[in-house]
mmCIF file of C-alpha atoms in Angstrom:
data_model
loop_
_atom_site.group_PDB
_atom_site.id
_atom_site.type_symbol
_atom_site.label_atom_id
_atom_site.label_comp_id
_atom_site.label_asym_id
_atom_site.label_seq_id
_atom_site.Cartn_x
_atom_site.Cartn_y
_atom_site.Cartn_z
ATOM 1 C CA MET H 10 0.513 0.105 -0.065
ATOM 2 C CA SER H 11 1.625 3.460 -0.907
ATOM 3 C CA TYR H 12 0.801 6.570 0.898
ATOM 4 C CA VAL H 13 0.723 10.548 0.543
ATOM 5 C CA ILE H 14 1.593 12.992 3.061
ATOM 6 C CA GLY H 15 -0.024 16.582 2.893
ATOM 7 C CA VAL H 16 1.458 19.560 4.780
ATOM 8 C CA ASP H 17 -0.207 23.246 5.258
ATOM 9 C CA ILE H 18 2.100 25.082 6.557
ATOM 10 C CA GLY H 19 1.730 28.518 8.054
ATOM 11 C CA GLY H 20 2.891 31.774 10.167
ATOM 12 C CA THR H 21 1.740 30.012 13.489
ATOM 13 C CA ASN H 22 0.827 25.562 12.864
ATOM 14 C CA ILE H 23 1.787 23.710 10.925
ATOM 15 C CA VAL H 24 -0.513 20.849 10.347
ATOM 16 C CA CYS H 25 0.287 17.614 8.057
ATOM 17 C CA GLY H 26 -1.305 14.600 7.187
ATOM 18 C CA LEU H 27 -1.477 11.292 5.857
ATOM 19 C CA LEU H 28 -3.930 10.009 3.742
ATOM 20 C CA SER H 29 -4.105 6.874 1.233
ATOM 21 C CA GLU H 30 -3.495 6.165 -1.977
ATOM 22 C CA ASP H 31 -7.257 7.222 -2.675
ATOM 23 C CA LEU H 32 -7.059 10.169 -0.673
ATOM 24 C CA GLN H 33 -8.731 9.361 2.718
ATOM 25 C CA LEU H 34 -7.204 11.339 5.297
ATOM 26 C CA LEU H 35 -6.286 8.417 7.916
ATOM 27 C CA ARG H 36 -4.221 10.544 10.919
ATOM 28 C CA LYS H 37 -2.998 13.911 11.192
ATOM 29 C CA ASN H 38 -0.928 16.244 13.489
ATOM 30 C CA LYS H 39 -0.408 20.025 14.203
ATOM 31 C CA GLN H 40 2.662 21.809 15.750
ATOM 32 C CA PRO H 41 3.807 25.470 15.997
ATOM 33 C CA THR H 42 5.786 26.244 12.901
ATOM 34 C CA GLY H 43 8.619 28.033 14.808
ATOM 35 C CA ALA H 44 9.421 30.187 11.732
ATOM 36 C CA ALA H 45 11.860 32.398 13.360
ATOM 37 C CA ASN H 46 14.194 29.583 14.195
ATOM 38 C CA GLY H 47 15.124 29.373 10.614
ATOM 39 C CA VAL H 48 13.970 27.255 7.359
ATOM 40 C CA ASP H 49 15.903 24.468 8.324
ATOM 41 C CA TYR H 50 14.163 24.592 11.827
ATOM 42 C CA VAL H 51 10.921 23.950 9.633
ATOM 43 C CA LEU H 52 11.870 21.322 7.439
ATOM 44 C CA VAL H 53 13.705 18.929 10.034
ATOM 45 C CA ASN H 54 10.379 19.228 11.895
ATOM 46 C CA ILE H 55 7.860 18.601 9.070
ATOM 47 C CA VAL H 56 10.375 15.707 8.379
ATOM 48 C CA GLY H 57 9.658 14.501 11.967
ATOM 49 C CA MET H 58 5.681 14.763 11.738
ATOM 50 C CA ILE H 59 5.568 12.902 8.785
ATOM 51 C CA ASP H 60 8.067 10.411 10.225
ATOM 52 C CA SER H 61 5.375 10.078 13.509
ATOM 53 C CA LEU H 62 2.383 9.590 11.340
ATOM 54 C CA LEU H 63 4.369 6.898 9.283
ATOM 55 C CA LYS H 64 4.890 5.152 12.343
ATOM 56 C CA GLU H 65 1.620 5.386 14.288
ATOM 57 C CA GLU H 66 0.518 3.951 10.469
ATOM 58 C CA GLY H 67 3.174 0.987 10.606
ATOM 59 C CA ALA H 68 4.258 2.153 7.754
ATOM 60 C CA GLY H 69 7.801 3.328 6.158
ATOM 61 C CA ARG H 70 9.219 6.197 3.992
ATOM 62 C CA GLU H 71 9.630 3.673 1.013
ATOM 63 C CA GLN H 72 5.931 3.651 1.352
ATOM 64 C CA LEU H 73 5.945 7.550 0.457
ATOM 65 C CA GLU H 74 4.651 8.041 -3.208
ATOM 66 C CA ALA H 75 4.911 12.350 -2.656
ATOM 67 C CA VAL H 76 5.033 15.250 -0.009
ATOM 68 C CA GLY H 77 3.031 17.752 -1.046
ATOM 69 C CA MET H 78 3.058 21.105 0.736
ATOM 70 C CA GLY H 79 0.748 24.824 1.186
ATOM 71 C CA ASN H 80 2.994 27.607 1.819
ATOM 72 C CA PRO H 81 1.303 30.878 2.308
ATOM 73 C CA GLY H 82 2.697 33.793 -0.500
ATOM 74 C CA ILE H 83 4.385 33.791 -3.600
ATOM 75 C CA VAL H 84 5.626 30.320 -4.556
ATOM 76 C CA ASN H 85 6.843 29.194 -8.265
ATOM 77 C CA PRO H 86 5.241 24.846 -8.032
ATOM 78 C CA ASP H 87 7.518 24.488 -10.816
ATOM 79 C CA THR H 88 10.649 25.117 -9.240
ATOM 80 C CA GLY H 89 9.702 24.153 -6.050
ATOM 81 C CA VAL H 90 10.318 27.673 -4.807
ATOM 82 C CA ALA H 91 9.180 30.019 -1.965
ATOM 83 C CA VAL H 92 9.468 33.397 -3.408
ATOM 84 C CA PHE H 93 7.980 35.136 -0.435
ATOM 85 C CA ALA H 94 6.260 33.951 2.277
ATOM 86 C CA GLY H 95 5.979 36.851 4.673
ATOM 87 C CA ASN H 96 5.033 35.713 7.984
ATOM 88 C CA LEU H 97 8.047 32.878 7.569
ATOM 89 C CA LYS H 98 10.252 35.336 6.923
ATOM 90 C CA TRP H 99 11.100 33.245 3.522
ATOM 91 C CA HIS H 100 12.494 34.304 0.562
ATOM 92 C CA ASN H 101 13.747 32.484 -2.473
ATOM 93 C CA VAL H 102 13.845 29.326 -0.534
ATOM 94 C CA PRO H 103 13.911 26.410 -2.299
ATOM 95 C CA VAL H 104 11.405 24.093 0.032
ATOM 96 C CA ALA H 105 10.824 21.100 -2.544
ATOM 97 C CA ASP H 106 14.552 20.219 -3.084
ATOM 98 C CA GLN H 107 15.455 20.675 0.449
ATOM 99 C CA LEU H 108 12.943 18.661 2.028
ATOM 100 C CA SER H 109 13.003 15.781 -0.316
ATOM 101 C CA GLY H 110 16.599 16.054 0.146
ATOM 102 C CA LEU H 111 15.590 15.230 4.006
ATOM 103 C CA LEU H 112 13.201 12.891 2.623
ATOM 104 C CA ALA H 113 16.028 10.311 0.744
ATOM 105 C CA GLY H 114 15.056 11.664 -2.360
ATOM 106 C CA ILE H 115 11.283 11.603 -1.905
ATOM 107 C CA PRO H 116 9.228 13.695 -4.480
ATOM 108 C CA VAL H 117 8.191 16.940 -3.071
ATOM 109 C CA PHE H 118 5.836 19.739 -5.250
ATOM 110 C CA ILE H 119 4.381 23.248 -3.012
ATOM 111 C CA ASP H 120 2.340 25.674 -3.943
ATOM 112 C CA ASN H 121 0.738 28.431 -2.547
ATOM 113 C CA ASP H 122 -1.570 27.708 -0.002
ATOM 114 C CA VAL H 123 -4.664 29.183 -0.424
ATOM 115 C CA LYS H 124 -4.746 27.363 -4.441
ATOM 116 C CA MET H 125 -4.241 24.086 -2.405
ATOM 117 C CA TYR H 126 -7.346 24.534 0.229
ATOM 118 C CA THR H 127 -9.134 25.737 -2.907
ATOM 119 C CA TYR H 128 -7.939 22.082 -4.571
ATOM 120 C CA GLY H 129 -8.449 20.081 -1.839
ATOM 121 C CA GLU H 130 -12.509 21.387 -1.925
ATOM 122 C CA ALA H 131 -12.294 20.645 -5.671
ATOM 123 C CA VAL H 132 -11.432 17.367 -4.837
ATOM 124 C CA ARG H 133 -13.437 16.108 -1.480
ATOM 125 C CA GLY H 134 -15.410 19.561 -0.678
ATOM 126 C CA ALA H 135 -17.819 21.755 -1.738
ATOM 127 C CA GLY H 136 -16.004 21.834 -5.137
ATOM 128 C CA ARG H 137 -16.469 17.879 -6.384
ATOM 129 C CA GLY H 138 -18.581 18.189 -9.165
ATOM 130 C CA TYR H 139 -17.745 21.028 -10.732
ATOM 131 C CA ASP H 140 -15.226 22.096 -13.570
ATOM 132 C CA HIS H 141 -15.136 25.791 -12.652
ATOM 133 C CA ILE H 142 -14.023 26.683 -9.189
ATOM 134 C CA MET H 143 -13.154 29.359 -7.429
ATOM 135 C CA GLY H 144 -12.253 29.157 -4.435
ATOM 136 C CA ILE H 145 -11.707 31.963 -1.793
ATOM 137 C CA THR H 146 -10.505 32.594 2.493
ATOM 138 C CA LEU H 147 -11.514 35.250 4.286
ATOM 139 C CA GLY H 148 -9.119 34.912 7.023
ATOM 140 C CA THR H 149 -6.379 37.621 8.483
ATOM 141 C CA GLY H 150 -6.242 38.337 4.737
ATOM 142 C CA ILE H 151 -8.224 37.506 1.662
ATOM 143 C CA ALA H 152 -6.883 35.115 -1.133
ATOM 144 C CA ALA H 153 -8.698 33.125 -4.540
ATOM 145 C CA ALA H 154 -8.100 30.730 -6.210
ATOM 146 C CA MET H 155 -9.617 29.156 -9.666
ATOM 147 C CA ILE H 156 -9.133 25.878 -10.696
ATOM 148 C CA ASN H 157 -10.671 24.751 -14.755
ATOM 149 C CA LYS H 158 -11.086 20.737 -15.114
ATOM 150 C CA GLY H 159 -8.181 20.321 -13.017
ATOM 151 C CA ARG H 160 -5.684 23.153 -13.596
ATOM 152 C CA GLN H 161 -4.818 26.052 -11.042
ATOM 153 C CA TYR H 162 -4.834 29.935 -13.072
ATOM 154 C CA TYR H 163 -1.466 31.085 -11.776
ATOM 155 C CA GLY H 164 -1.268 33.789 -13.705
ATOM 156 C CA GLY H 165 1.869 35.926 -14.652
ATOM 157 C CA GLY H 166 4.310 35.881 -11.836
ATOM 158 C CA PHE H 167 2.263 32.857 -9.845
ATOM 159 C CA MET H 168 0.518 36.177 -8.530
ATOM 160 C CA ALA H 169 -2.802 35.251 -9.742
ATOM 161 C CA GLY H 170 -6.026 35.242 -6.934
ATOM 162 C CA GLU H 171 -5.085 38.048 -4.216
ATOM 163 C CA ILE H 172 -8.433 39.526 -4.882
ATOM 164 C CA GLY H 173 -7.968 41.292 -1.207
ATOM 165 C CA HIS H 174 -5.878 43.928 -2.913
ATOM 166 C CA ILE H 175 -8.658 44.860 -4.554
ATOM 167 C CA VAL H 176 -9.228 48.654 -3.708
ATOM 168 C CA LEU H 177 -12.450 49.467 -3.459
ATOM 169 C CA ASP H 178 -13.774 53.004 -3.454
ATOM 170 C CA GLY H 179 -14.597 55.010 -0.907
ATOM 171 C CA GLU H 180 -12.349 53.016 1.313
ATOM 172 C CA SER H 181 -9.171 54.396 3.435
ATOM 173 C CA SER H 182 -8.586 51.764 5.867
ATOM 174 C CA PRO H 183 -4.593 51.397 5.630
ATOM 175 C CA CYS H 184 -3.944 47.940 4.317
ATOM 176 C CA GLY H 185 -0.603 45.864 5.300
ATOM 177 C CA CYS H 186 0.073 45.621 1.588
ATOM 178 C CA GLY H 187 0.502 49.654 2.082
ATOM 179 C CA MET H 188 -2.196 50.561 0.140
ATOM 180 C CA HIS H 189 -5.518 51.989 1.165
ATOM 181 C CA GLY H 190 -8.437 50.150 1.163
ATOM 182 C CA CYS H 191 -8.177 47.268 -0.061
ATOM 183 C CA LEU H 192 -11.568 44.415 -0.100
ATOM 184 C CA GLU H 193 -9.275 42.455 2.824
ATOM 185 C CA THR H 194 -9.209 45.412 4.953
ATOM 186 C CA ILE H 195 -12.956 45.187 4.928
ATOM 187 C CA ALA H 196 -14.216 41.502 4.373
ATOM 188 C CA SER H 197 -11.741 39.655 6.541
ATOM 189 C CA ALA H 198 -12.321 37.777 9.776
ATOM 190 C CA THR H 199 -10.077 40.646 10.834
ATOM 191 C CA GLY H 200 -11.938 43.409 8.937
ATOM 192 C CA ILE H 201 -14.834 43.071 10.165
ATOM 193 C CA ALA H 202 -14.542 42.963 13.456
ATOM 194 C CA ARG H 203 -11.905 46.227 13.667
ATOM 195 C CA ILE H 204 -15.199 47.834 11.918
ATOM 196 C CA ALA H 205 -17.505 46.443 14.894
ATOM 197 C CA ARG H 206 -14.918 47.952 17.046
ATOM 198 C CA GLU H 207 -14.501 51.470 15.132
ATOM 199 C CA ARG H 208 -18.728 51.734 15.363
ATOM 200 C CA ILE H 209 -18.480 50.927 18.994
ATOM 201 C CA GLU H 210 -15.829 53.578 20.241
ATOM 202 C CA ALA H 211 -17.836 56.330 17.482
ATOM 203 C CA GLY H 212 -20.793 55.715 19.915
ATOM 204 C CA GLU H 213 -23.011 52.892 18.519
ATOM 205 C CA PRO H 214 -24.778 51.204 21.079
ATOM 206 C CA SER H 215 -24.310 47.145 20.603
ATOM 207 C CA LEU H 216 -24.573 44.273 22.717
ATOM 208 C CA LEU H 217 -21.010 44.221 22.022
ATOM 209 C CA GLY H 218 -20.029 47.506 23.990
ATOM 210 C CA ASP H 219 -22.081 45.797 27.297
ATOM 211 C CA TRP H 220 -19.987 42.766 26.903
ATOM 212 C CA TYR H 221 -16.692 45.069 25.720
ATOM 213 C CA PRO H 222 -16.966 47.808 27.967
ATOM 214 C CA ASP H 223 -14.137 49.220 27.380
ATOM 215 C CA ALA H 224 -11.252 49.867 25.157
ATOM 216 C CA GLN H 225 -8.524 47.346 25.770
ATOM 217 C CA GLN H 226 -10.882 44.274 25.925
ATOM 218 C CA ARG H 227 -12.818 45.893 22.294
ATOM 219 C CA ALA H 228 -9.478 45.304 21.350
ATOM 220 C CA ALA H 229 -10.408 41.679 21.905
ATOM 221 C CA ILE H 230 -13.670 41.531 19.533
ATOM 222 C CA THR H 231 -13.533 38.943 16.866
ATOM 223 C CA ALA H 232 -15.588 37.864 14.014
ATOM 224 C CA ALA H 233 -17.660 34.987 15.786
ATOM 225 C CA ASP H 234 -18.619 37.872 18.767
ATOM 226 C CA ILE H 235 -19.915 40.025 15.822
ATOM 227 C CA SER H 236 -22.435 36.515 14.642
ATOM 228 C CA ARG H 237 -23.036 35.394 18.218
ATOM 229 C CA ALA H 238 -24.463 39.521 18.636
ATOM 230 C CA TYR H 239 -25.955 39.107 15.358
ATOM 231 C CA ASP H 240 -28.209 35.716 16.334
ATOM 232 C CA ALA H 241 -28.969 37.733 19.780
ATOM 233 C CA GLY H 242 -30.801 40.428 17.666
ATOM 234 C CA ASP H 243 -28.050 43.357 18.035
ATOM 235 C CA LYS H 244 -28.145 45.933 14.662
ATOM 236 C CA LEU H 245 -24.815 46.575 14.924
ATOM 237 C CA ALA H 246 -24.014 43.555 14.412
ATOM 238 C CA VAL H 247 -26.794 43.215 11.158
ATOM 239 C CA ASP H 248 -25.102 46.188 9.556
ATOM 240 C CA VAL H 249 -22.122 45.570 9.922
ATOM 241 C CA MET H 250 -22.193 41.503 8.389
ATOM 242 C CA ASP H 251 -24.901 43.729 5.601
ATOM 243 C CA PHE H 252 -22.183 45.276 4.967
ATOM 244 C CA VAL H 253 -19.382 43.384 4.799
ATOM 245 C CA GLY H 254 -21.457 41.521 2.655
ATOM 246 C CA ALA H 255 -22.132 43.699 0.408
ATOM 247 C CA MET H 256 -18.350 45.248 -0.253
ATOM 248 C CA LEU H 257 -17.411 41.295 -0.920
ATOM 249 C CA ALA H 258 -20.164 41.201 -3.681
ATOM 250 C CA LYS H 259 -18.588 44.279 -4.915
ATOM 251 C CA GLY H 260 -15.008 42.508 -5.227
ATOM 252 C CA LEU H 261 -16.035 39.277 -6.410
ATOM 253 C CA SER H 262 -18.001 41.101 -8.834
ATOM 254 C CA TYR H 263 -14.740 42.226 -11.069
ATOM 255 C CA ALA H 264 -13.513 38.420 -10.566
ATOM 256 C CA ILE H 265 -16.798 36.824 -11.843
ATOM 257 C CA PRO H 266 -17.460 37.716 -15.669
ATOM 258 C CA LEU H 267 -13.790 37.718 -15.920
ATOM 259 C CA TRP H 268 -13.424 34.040 -14.895
ATOM 260 C CA SER H 269 -17.327 32.690 -14.674
ATOM 261 C CA PRO H 270 -17.139 30.023 -12.268
ATOM 262 C CA ASP H 271 -19.492 27.159 -11.702
ATOM 263 C CA VAL H 272 -19.049 27.608 -7.625
ATOM 264 C CA ILE H 273 -17.598 30.107 -5.576
ATOM 265 C CA VAL H 274 -16.198 28.039 -2.327
ATOM 266 C CA ILE H 275 -15.835 29.939 0.921
ATOM 267 C CA GLY H 276 -13.911 29.623 3.466
ATOM 268 C CA GLY H 277 -11.227 30.956 5.985
ATOM 269 C CA GLY H 278 -12.755 31.981 9.810
ATOM 270 C CA ALA H 279 -15.266 34.808 8.569
ATOM 271 C CA ALA H 280 -17.311 32.324 6.650
ATOM 272 C CA ASN H 281 -18.189 30.531 10.278
ATOM 273 C CA ALA H 282 -20.721 33.629 9.479
ATOM 274 C CA GLY H 283 -22.748 31.191 7.298
ATOM 275 C CA GLU H 284 -25.884 32.745 5.880
ATOM 276 C CA ARG H 285 -25.672 35.936 7.946
ATOM 277 C CA LEU H 286 -22.656 36.902 5.321
ATOM 278 C CA LEU H 287 -23.476 34.513 2.213
ATOM 279 C CA ALA H 288 -27.037 36.387 2.215
ATOM 280 C CA PRO H 289 -26.376 39.723 2.030
ATOM 281 C CA LEU H 290 -23.349 38.823 -0.402
ATOM 282 C CA ARG H 291 -26.171 36.963 -2.646
ATOM 283 C CA ARG H 292 -27.922 40.481 -2.379
ATOM 284 C CA GLY H 293 -25.048 42.437 -3.440
ATOM 285 C CA LEU H 294 -24.564 40.592 -6.454
ATOM 286 C CA GLN H 295 -27.808 41.247 -7.713
ATOM 287 C CA GLY H 296 -27.793 43.638 -10.043
ATOM 288 C CA ILE H 297 -23.615 44.363 -10.261
ATOM 289 C CA VAL H 298 -23.229 41.155 -12.176
ATOM 290 C CA HIS H 299 -25.508 39.813 -14.860
ATOM 291 C CA PRO H 300 -27.710 37.283 -14.736
ATOM 292 C CA MET H 301 -26.191 35.119 -17.044
ATOM 293 C CA TYR H 302 -23.462 34.461 -14.912
ATOM 294 C CA LEU H 303 -25.631 34.274 -11.401
ATOM 295 C CA ASP H 304 -28.412 31.867 -12.637
ATOM 296 C CA ARG H 305 -25.574 29.353 -13.352
ATOM 297 C CA MET H 306 -23.246 29.687 -10.083
ATOM 298 C CA ASP H 307 -23.416 28.438 -7.177
ATOM 299 C CA ILE H 308 -21.730 29.670 -3.584
ATOM 300 C CA ARG H 309 -21.305 27.308 -1.056
ATOM 301 C CA LEU H 310 -19.190 26.854 2.061
ATOM 302 C CA ALA H 311 -16.320 24.910 2.546
ATOM 303 C CA GLU H 312 -16.662 21.481 3.431
ATOM 304 C CA MET H 313 -14.024 20.742 4.795
ATOM 305 C CA ASN H 314 -12.692 23.346 7.204
ATOM 306 C CA ASP H 315 -9.141 22.795 8.635
ATOM 307 C CA ASP H 316 -8.696 19.822 5.950
ATOM 308 C CA ALA H 317 -8.821 21.502 2.767
ATOM 309 C CA GLY H 318 -5.178 22.385 3.086
ATOM 310 C CA VAL H 319 -3.711 19.206 3.559
ATOM 311 C CA VAL H 320 -5.771 16.974 1.916
ATOM 312 C CA GLY H 321 -5.300 20.030 -1.382
ATOM 313 C CA SER H 322 -1.762 19.681 -1.056
ATOM 314 C CA ALA H 323 -1.751 15.566 -0.696
ATOM 315 C CA ALA H 324 -3.768 15.189 -3.636
ATOM 316 C CA TYR H 325 -1.726 18.067 -6.137
ATOM 317 C CA ALA H 326 1.432 15.948 -4.690
ATOM 318 C CA GLN H 327 0.131 13.055 -5.761
ATOM 319 C CA ALA H 328 -0.920 13.799 -9.617
ATOM 320 C CA ARG H 329 2.077 15.641 -10.420
ATOM 321 C CA ALA H 330 3.799 12.777 -9.012
ATOM 322 C CA ARG H 331 1.712 10.604 -11.260
ATOM 323 C CA ALA H 332 2.108 13.260 -14.464
ATOM 324 C CA GLY H 333 6.168 12.634 -13.611
ATOM 325 C CA HIS H 334 6.231 15.962 -12.350
ATOM 326 C CA ALA H 335 4.483 18.498 -14.656
ATOM 327 C CA SER H 336 2.852 20.995 -13.621
ATOM 328 C CA LEU H 337 -1.226 21.271 -13.256
#
């Protein structure tokens, strides 16, 4: 029996999964990334996680078909190089070659983490059965990926999908990218919390203000808190979700006619809001995107949650290994 490994690496944690050859997730483990200790430290830790999973399964490295990794930031999947990953402080790191060397030559393939998340949803999640899948993650920031009949769309410099940095008219909040008014300053999990805090501090009444009565406490407000207040009938929370949904619709209105997806799969922490966010998103798309796109397109929540990146990375690595390392 052969196995495949999927690794989802973030600035805080690494999740590593062992999958069967038919891509069933058998086991997974999780460890702090420890990026401050350097690339070698992180990769050696990943090797240890892989060996631990194999040992638990009663298997050995000789049964590994391939290893896949979803890496944050800009990745060159053809060379296996992490071009730039700000959270990891990686720049032009030949991750695939280095990790393969530590694993005695087992083939390793890397790609952007959101692309791997979307690939996982396409293979095993909410994108099953669709040919053209747009995946969006709403977390600390926003990113997107597009899969067309099993193939990723990369664009020049492998940078396609940074939908979070579409600048919206009338918005001016500073973004970590250096611009102002980016979509991710509004429709990310951090953006939703920021908007609610600012409105409370401006004097608007809200249950959130009662729950977090001073400024220091309000700094801890999360998108999940806004959902909780929404369910309690809080007007501010409802208004925030309506506004965020409308702004997300505006951002997507640029991408939908260009990519013409069959389905948009929405994941990440802010997607836990569910219909609180999706209902105003759907309303917002009406009138700004032509019905010929909307009538044939579904919008669905991601199904695999934290497992999507692991499964997607493993499925991607297996497909590339079986294709003779050719790009997908």
